[in-house]
Short mmCIF file of C-alpha atoms in Angstrom, two decimals:
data_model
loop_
_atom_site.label_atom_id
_atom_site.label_comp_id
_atom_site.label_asym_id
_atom_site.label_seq_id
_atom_site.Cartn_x
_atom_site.Cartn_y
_atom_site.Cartn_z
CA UNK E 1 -10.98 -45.92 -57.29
CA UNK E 2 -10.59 -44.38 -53.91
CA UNK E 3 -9.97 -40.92 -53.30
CA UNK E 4 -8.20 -38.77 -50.92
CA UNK E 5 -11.19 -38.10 -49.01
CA UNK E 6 -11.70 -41.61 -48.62
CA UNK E 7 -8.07 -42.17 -47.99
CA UNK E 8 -8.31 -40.06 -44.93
CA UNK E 9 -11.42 -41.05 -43.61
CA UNK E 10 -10.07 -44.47 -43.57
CA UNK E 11 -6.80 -43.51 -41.22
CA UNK E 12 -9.17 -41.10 -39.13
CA UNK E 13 -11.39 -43.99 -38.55
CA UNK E 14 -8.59 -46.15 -37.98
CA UNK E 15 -6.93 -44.00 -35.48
CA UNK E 16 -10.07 -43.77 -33.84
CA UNK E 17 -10.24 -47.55 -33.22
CA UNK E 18 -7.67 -47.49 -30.64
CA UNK E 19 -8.72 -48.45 -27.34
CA UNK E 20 -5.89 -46.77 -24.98
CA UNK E 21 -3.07 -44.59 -25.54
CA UNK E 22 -0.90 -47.23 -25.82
CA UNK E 23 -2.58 -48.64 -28.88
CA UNK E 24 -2.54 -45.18 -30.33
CA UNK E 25 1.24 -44.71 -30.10
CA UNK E 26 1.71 -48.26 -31.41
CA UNK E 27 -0.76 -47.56 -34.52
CA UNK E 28 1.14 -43.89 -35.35
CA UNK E 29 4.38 -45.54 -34.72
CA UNK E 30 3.60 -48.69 -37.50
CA UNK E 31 1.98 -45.80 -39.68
CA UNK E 32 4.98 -43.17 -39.60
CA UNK E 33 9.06 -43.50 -40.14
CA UNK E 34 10.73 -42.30 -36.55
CA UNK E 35 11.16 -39.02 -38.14
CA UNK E 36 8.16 -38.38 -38.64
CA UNK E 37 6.57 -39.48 -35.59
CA UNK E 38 8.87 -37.14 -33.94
CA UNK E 39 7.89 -34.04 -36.28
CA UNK E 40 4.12 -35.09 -35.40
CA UNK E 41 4.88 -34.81 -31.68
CA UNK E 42 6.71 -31.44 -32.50
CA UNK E 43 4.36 -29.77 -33.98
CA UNK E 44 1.57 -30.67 -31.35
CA UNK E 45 3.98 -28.86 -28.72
CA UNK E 46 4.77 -26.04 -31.18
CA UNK E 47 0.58 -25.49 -30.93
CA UNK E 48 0.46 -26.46 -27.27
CA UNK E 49 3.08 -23.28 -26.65
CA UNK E 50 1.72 -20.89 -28.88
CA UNK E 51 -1.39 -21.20 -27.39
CA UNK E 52 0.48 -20.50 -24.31
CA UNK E 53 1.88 -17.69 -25.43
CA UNK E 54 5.69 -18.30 -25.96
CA UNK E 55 7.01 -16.12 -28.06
CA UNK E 56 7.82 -18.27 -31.26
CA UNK E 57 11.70 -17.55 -31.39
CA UNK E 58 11.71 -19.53 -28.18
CA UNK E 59 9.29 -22.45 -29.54
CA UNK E 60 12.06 -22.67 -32.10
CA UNK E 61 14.64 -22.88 -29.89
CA UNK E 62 13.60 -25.19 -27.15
CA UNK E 63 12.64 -27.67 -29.97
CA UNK E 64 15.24 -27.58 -32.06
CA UNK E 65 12.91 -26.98 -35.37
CA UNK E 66 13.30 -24.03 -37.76
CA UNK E 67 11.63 -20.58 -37.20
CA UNK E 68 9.30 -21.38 -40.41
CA UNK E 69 8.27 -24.57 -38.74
CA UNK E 70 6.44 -22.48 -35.67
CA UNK E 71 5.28 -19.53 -37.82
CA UNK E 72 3.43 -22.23 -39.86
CA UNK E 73 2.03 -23.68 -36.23
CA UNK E 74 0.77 -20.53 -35.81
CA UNK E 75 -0.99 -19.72 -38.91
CA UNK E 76 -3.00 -22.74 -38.47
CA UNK E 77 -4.04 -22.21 -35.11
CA UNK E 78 -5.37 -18.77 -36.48
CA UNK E 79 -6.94 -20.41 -39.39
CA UNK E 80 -9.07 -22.24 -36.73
#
């Protein structure tokens, strides 16, 4: 019986077997509903502008997601 671990070491290793961006978008995109392709893509901006430095009310804001969303962005960028 597989396990978790093994579950994700599978889809990082298939991830990983993408030759070009394109691939990669095609692989997420037959891997994940719409909605949550988009939340994906979200949260890697909600990182990408708290590294930055914009203040989180704003992150919230500018794409469209909840206040809760961001703060939990940020608490796993300090947990790095």
């Amino acid at each position: 019986m597989s396990t978790e671990k093994e579950y994700i070491s599978d889809l990082v290793t298939h991830l990983l077997q993408q030759q070009d961006p394109d691939a990669m978008e095609s692989a997420l995109r037959a891997l994940l509903t719409p909605t949550e392709f988009t939340e994906v893509t979200k949260r890697l901006q909600i990182f990408r502008m708290l590294e930055q430095g914009v203040p989180q009310r704003q992150i919230a804001e500018t794409l469209g997601v909840g206040i809760a969303t961001v703060t939990r962005g940020s608490r796993a960028l300090q947990g790095k």
